[in-house]
GROMACS .gro file of C-alpha atoms in nm:
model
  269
    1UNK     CA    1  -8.726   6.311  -2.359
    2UNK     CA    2  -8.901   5.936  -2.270
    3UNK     CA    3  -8.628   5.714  -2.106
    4UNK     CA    4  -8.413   5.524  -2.300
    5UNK     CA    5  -8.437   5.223  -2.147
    6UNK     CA    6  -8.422   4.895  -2.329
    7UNK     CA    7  -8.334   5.072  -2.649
    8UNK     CA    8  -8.060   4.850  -2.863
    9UNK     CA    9  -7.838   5.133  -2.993
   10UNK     CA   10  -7.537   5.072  -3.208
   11UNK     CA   11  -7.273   5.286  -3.264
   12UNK     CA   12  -6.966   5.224  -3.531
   13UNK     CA   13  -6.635   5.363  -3.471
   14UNK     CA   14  -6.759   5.359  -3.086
   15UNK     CA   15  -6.412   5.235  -2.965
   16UNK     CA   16  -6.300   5.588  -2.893
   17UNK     CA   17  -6.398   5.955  -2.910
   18UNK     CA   18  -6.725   6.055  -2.991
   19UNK     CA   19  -6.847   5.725  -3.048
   20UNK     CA   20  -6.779   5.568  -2.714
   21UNK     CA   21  -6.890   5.916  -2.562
   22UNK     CA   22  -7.223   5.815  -2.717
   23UNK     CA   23  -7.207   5.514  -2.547
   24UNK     CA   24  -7.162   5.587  -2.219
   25UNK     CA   25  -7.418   5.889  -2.238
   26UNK     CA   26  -7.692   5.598  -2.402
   27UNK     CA   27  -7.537   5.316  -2.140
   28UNK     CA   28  -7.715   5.573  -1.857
   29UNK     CA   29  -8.012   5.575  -1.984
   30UNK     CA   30  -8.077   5.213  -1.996
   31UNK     CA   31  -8.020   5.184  -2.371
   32UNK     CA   32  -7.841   4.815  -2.483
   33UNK     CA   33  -7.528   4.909  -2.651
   34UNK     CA   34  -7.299   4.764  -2.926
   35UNK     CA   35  -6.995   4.877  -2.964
   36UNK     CA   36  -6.849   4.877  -3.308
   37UNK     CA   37  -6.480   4.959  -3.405
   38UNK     CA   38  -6.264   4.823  -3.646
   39UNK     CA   39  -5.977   4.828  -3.358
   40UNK     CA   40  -6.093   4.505  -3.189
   41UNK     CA   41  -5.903   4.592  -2.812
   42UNK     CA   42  -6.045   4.940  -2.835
   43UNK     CA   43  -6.422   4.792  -2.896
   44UNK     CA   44  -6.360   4.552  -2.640
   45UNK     CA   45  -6.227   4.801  -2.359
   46UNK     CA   46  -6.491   5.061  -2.481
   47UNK     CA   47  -6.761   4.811  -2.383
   48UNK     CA   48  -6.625   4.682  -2.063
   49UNK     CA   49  -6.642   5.058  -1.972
   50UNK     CA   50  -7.012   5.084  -2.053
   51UNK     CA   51  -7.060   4.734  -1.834
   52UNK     CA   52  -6.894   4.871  -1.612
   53UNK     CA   53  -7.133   5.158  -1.532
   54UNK     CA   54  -7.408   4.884  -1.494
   55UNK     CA   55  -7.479   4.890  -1.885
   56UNK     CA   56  -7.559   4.607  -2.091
   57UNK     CA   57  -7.268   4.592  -2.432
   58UNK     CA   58  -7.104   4.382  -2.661
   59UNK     CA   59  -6.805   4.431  -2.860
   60UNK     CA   60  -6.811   4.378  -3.235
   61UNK     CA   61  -6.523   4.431  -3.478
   62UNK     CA   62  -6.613   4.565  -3.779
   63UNK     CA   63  -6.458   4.771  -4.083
   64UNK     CA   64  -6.762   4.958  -4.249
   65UNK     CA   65  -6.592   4.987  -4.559
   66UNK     CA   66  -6.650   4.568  -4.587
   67UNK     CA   67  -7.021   4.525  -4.674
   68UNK     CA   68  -6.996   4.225  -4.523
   69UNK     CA   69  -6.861   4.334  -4.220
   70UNK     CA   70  -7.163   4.592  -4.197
   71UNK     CA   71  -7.400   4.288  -4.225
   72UNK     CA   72  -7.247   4.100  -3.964
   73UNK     CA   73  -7.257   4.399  -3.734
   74UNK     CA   74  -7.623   4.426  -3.737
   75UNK     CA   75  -7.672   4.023  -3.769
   76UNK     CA   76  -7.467   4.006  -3.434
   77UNK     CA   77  -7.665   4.272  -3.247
   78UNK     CA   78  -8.020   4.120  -3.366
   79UNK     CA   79  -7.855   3.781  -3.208
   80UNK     CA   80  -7.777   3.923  -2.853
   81UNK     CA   81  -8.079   4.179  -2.818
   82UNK     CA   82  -8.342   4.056  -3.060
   83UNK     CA   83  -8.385   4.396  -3.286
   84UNK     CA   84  -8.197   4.703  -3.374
   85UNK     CA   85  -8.352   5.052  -3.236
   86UNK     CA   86  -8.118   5.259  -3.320
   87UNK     CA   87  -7.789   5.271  -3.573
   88UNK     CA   88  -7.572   5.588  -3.525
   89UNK     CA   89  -7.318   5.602  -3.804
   90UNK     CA   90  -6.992   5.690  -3.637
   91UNK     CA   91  -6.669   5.583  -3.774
   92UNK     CA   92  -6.482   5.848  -3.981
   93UNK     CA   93  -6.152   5.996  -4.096
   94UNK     CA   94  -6.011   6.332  -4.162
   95UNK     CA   95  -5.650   6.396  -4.261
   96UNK     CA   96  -5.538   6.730  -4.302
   97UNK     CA   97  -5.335   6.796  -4.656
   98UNK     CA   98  -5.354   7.131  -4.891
   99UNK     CA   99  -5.565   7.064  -5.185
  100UNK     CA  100  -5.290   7.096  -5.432
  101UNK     CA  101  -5.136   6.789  -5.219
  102UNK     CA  102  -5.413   6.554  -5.226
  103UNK     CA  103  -5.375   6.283  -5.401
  104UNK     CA  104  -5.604   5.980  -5.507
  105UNK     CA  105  -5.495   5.751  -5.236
  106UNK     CA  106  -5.553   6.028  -5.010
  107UNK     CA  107  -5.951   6.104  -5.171
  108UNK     CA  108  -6.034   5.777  -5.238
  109UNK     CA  109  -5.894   5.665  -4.877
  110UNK     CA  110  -6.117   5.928  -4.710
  111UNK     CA  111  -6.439   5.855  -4.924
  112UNK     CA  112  -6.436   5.491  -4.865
  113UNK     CA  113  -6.463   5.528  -4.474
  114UNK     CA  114  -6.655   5.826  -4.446
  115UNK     CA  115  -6.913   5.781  -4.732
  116UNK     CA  116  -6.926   5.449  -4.830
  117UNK     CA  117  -6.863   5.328  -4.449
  118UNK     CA  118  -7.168   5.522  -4.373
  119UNK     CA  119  -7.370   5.392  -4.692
  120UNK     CA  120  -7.275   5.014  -4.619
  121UNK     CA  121  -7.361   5.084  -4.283
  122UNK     CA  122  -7.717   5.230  -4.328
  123UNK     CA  123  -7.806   4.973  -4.550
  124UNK     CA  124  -7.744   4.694  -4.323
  125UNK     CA  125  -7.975   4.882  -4.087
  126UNK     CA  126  -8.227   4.982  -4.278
  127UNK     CA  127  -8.278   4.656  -4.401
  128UNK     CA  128  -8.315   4.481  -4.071
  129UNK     CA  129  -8.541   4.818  -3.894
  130UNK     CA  130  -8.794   4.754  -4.204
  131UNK     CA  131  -8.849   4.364  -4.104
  132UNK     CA  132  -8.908   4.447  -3.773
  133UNK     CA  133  -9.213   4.574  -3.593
  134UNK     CA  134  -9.190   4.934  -3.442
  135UNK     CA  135  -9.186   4.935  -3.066
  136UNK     CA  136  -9.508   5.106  -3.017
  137UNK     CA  137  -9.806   5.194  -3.247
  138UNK     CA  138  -9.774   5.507  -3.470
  139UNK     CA  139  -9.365   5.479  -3.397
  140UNK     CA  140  -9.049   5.444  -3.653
  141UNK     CA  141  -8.955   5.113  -3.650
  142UNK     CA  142  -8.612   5.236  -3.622
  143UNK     CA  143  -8.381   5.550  -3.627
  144UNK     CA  144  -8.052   5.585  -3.829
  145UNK     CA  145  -7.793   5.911  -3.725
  146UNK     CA  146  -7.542   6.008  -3.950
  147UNK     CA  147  -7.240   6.211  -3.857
  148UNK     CA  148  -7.130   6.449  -4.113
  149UNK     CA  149  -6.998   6.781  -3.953
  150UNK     CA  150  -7.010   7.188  -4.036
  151UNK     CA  151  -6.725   7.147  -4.271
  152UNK     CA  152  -6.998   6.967  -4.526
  153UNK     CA  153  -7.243   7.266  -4.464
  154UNK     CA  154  -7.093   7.597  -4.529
  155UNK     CA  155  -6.883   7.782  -4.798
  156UNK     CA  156  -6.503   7.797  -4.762
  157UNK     CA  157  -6.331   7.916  -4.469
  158UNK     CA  158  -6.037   7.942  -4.299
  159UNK     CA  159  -5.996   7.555  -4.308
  160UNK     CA  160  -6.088   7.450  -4.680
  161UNK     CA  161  -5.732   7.483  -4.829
  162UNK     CA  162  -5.598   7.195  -4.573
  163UNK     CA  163  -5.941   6.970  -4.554
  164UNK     CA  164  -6.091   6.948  -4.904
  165UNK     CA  165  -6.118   6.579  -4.904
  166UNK     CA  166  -6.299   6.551  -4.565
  167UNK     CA  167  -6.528   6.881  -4.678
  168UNK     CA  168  -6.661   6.659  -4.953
  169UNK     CA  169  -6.732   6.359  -4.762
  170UNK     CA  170  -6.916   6.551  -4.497
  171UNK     CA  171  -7.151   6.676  -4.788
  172UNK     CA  172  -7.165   6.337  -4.915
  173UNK     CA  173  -7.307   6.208  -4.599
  174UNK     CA  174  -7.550   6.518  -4.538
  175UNK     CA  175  -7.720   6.432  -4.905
  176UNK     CA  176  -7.708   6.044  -4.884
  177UNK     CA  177  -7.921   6.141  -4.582
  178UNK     CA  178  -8.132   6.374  -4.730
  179UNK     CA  179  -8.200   6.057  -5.005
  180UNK     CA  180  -8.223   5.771  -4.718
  181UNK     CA  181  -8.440   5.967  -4.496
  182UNK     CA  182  -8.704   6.016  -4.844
  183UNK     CA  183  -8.633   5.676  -4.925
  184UNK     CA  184  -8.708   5.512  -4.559
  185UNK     CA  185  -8.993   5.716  -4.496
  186UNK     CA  186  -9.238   5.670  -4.348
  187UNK     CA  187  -9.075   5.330  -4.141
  188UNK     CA  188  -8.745   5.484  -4.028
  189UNK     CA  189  -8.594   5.827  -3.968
  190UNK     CA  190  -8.278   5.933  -4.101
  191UNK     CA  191  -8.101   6.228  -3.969
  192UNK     CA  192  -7.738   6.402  -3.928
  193UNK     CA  193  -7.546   6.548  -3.699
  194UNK     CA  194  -7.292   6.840  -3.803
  195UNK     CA  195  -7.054   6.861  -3.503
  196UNK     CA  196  -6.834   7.186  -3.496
  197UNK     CA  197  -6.485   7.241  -3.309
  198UNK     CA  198  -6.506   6.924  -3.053
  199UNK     CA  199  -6.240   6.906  -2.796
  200UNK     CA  200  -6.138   6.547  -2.884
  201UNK     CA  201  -5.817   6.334  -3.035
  202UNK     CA  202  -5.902   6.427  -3.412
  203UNK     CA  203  -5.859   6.803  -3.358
  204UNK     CA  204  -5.550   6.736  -3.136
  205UNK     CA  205  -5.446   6.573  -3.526
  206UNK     CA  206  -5.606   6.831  -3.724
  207UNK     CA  207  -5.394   7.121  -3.454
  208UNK     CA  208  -5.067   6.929  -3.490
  209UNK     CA  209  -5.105   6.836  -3.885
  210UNK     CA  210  -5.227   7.215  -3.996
  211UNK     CA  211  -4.956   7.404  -3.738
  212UNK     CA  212  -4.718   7.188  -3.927
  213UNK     CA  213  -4.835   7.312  -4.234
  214UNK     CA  214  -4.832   7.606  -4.148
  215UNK     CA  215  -4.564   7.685  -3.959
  216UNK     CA  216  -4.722   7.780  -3.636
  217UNK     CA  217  -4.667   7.660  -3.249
  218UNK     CA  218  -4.881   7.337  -3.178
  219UNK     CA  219  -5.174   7.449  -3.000
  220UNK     CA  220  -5.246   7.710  -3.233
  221UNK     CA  221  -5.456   7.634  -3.480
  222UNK     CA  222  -5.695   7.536  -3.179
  223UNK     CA  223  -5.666   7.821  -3.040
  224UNK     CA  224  -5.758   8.037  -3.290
  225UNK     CA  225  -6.055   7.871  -3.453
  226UNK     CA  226  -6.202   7.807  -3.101
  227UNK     CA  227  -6.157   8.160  -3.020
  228UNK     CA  228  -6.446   8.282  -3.299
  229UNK     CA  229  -6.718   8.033  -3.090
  230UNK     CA  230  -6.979   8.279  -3.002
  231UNK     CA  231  -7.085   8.066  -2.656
  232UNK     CA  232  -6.701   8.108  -2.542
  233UNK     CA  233  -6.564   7.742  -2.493
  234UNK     CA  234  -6.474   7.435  -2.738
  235UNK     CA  235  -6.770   7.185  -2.796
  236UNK     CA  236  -6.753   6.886  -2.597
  237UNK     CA  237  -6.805   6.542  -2.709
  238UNK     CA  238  -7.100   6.499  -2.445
  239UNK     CA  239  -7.255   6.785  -2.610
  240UNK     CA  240  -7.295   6.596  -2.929
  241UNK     CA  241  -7.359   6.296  -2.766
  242UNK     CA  242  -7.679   6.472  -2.629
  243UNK     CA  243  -7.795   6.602  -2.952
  244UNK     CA  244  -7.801   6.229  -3.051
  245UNK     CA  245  -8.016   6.124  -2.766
  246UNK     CA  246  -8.254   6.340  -2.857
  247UNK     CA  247  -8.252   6.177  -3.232
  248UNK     CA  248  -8.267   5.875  -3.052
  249UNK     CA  249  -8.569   5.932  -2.879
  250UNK     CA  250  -8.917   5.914  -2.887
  251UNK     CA  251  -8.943   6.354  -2.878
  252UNK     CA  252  -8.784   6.309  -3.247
  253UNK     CA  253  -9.024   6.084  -3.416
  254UNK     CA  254  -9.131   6.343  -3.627
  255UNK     CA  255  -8.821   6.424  -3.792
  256UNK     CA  256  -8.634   6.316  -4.070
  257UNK     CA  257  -8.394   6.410  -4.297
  258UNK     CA  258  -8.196   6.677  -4.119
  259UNK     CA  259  -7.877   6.817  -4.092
  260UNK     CA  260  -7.797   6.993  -3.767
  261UNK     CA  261  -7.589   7.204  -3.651
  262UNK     CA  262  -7.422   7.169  -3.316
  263UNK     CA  263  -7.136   7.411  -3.316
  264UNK     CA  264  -7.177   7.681  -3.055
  265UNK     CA  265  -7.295   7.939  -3.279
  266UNK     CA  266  -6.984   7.948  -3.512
  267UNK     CA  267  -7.132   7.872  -3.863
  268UNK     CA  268  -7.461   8.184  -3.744
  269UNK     CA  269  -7.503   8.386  -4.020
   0.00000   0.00000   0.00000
């Protein structure tokens, strides 16, 4: 993959997990990062990391269920780095509730972040990637990740009587992908990233929240689901931060609306 360097990434929801995992993998390779959260101190401390490693950040609070906010987000990175390369749409949910449980609060709660966070979000990119220039000739003038997951991609399993909610916002995002990436075309990619079992604080909540239910020892629901990986260990979030450099980089520029997998093996078959 060509360097990084001098890319303007942004990353919503960036204030922790994942997210700022992006960050810091992006931050090394020269890239100019924003970090977006709707937790102001965590966006603020998440970026004073990434300066710290010798990065260039700024903090931006934003909720990406406020269209507004979404605008702003972009308007503010344009302002400090003079374009937007790069718009990985982070920020997410998932609470873990039988499906006979769920109630509206609890759907409509989990739609607005996931899906229409990510819609609001990609719109306020796409629109300022289209009235820019790309950075070289025969290049996207910019390149929008998603960040759906394998519980929007395959047929029920163990975990689809406690996560319905988040199953069918993680579809949502993989086909308002499919229809941005058609849309965009040929001036900006548009591609997702379907993370498996990552070792981070939402499946220390989805372990504690479906044991509960469940009735088991904390620890293991964990335990058991990372037991079927076929390559032996829990995913990392580094390993899905590296699956977005690639998108991020020049060795993707020819492709667009994609779903991938990035689960060890576990959904094979």
């Amino acid at each position: 993959m060509t360097s990084l360097n001098e890319l303007t990434v942004a990353i919503t929801g960036s204030g922790q997990g994942i997210g700022h995992a992006m960050a810091m993998r992006f931050a090394q390779q020269g890239a100019n990062i924003v970090i977006s959260d709707i937790d102001d101190d965590r966006a603020t401390a998440s970026a004073e990391a990434v300066r710290e490693l010798g990065g260039k950040a700024i903090s931006v609070r934003a909720d990406v269920t406020d269209a507004d906010d979404c605008t702003a987000l972009v308007a503010a990175t344009v302002a400090e780095f003079g374009r937007l390369d790069v718009m990985i749409c982070n920020a997410g949910i998932i609470q873990v509730k039988p499906l006979l449980d769920v109630t509206a609060d609890d759907w409509n709660r989990t739609m607005n972040v996931n899906v229409t966070g990510t819609l609001l979000t990609l719109q306020a990119a796409a629109r300022q990637m289209l009235s820019q220039e790309p950075l070289s000739a025969g290049r996207p003038k910019g390149k929008i990740i998603t960040m759906a997951s394998i519980a929007g991609r395959y047929a029920a399993g163990p975990m689809a009587p406690i996560i319905p909610h988040y199953r069918a916002s993680k579809a949502a995002v993989i086909n308002l992908t499919h229809s941005a990436s058609y849309t965009l075309a040929p001036d900006v990619t548009v591609n997702a990233i379907c993370p498996g079992l990552v070792d981070n604080d939402m499946w220390k909540l989805i372990d504690r929240e479906w044991s509960e239910v469940e009735g088991w020892e904390t620890g293991t629901a964990w335990k058991t689901r990372t037991s079927a990986v076929p390559l032996g260990r829990p995913q990392t979030m580094d390993d899905v931060a590296g699956l977005a450099e690639f998108l991020a980089s020049p060795a993707s520029d020819y492709m667009t609306g994609q779903a991938i997998n990035i689960d060890g093996g576990l959904t094979v078959g």
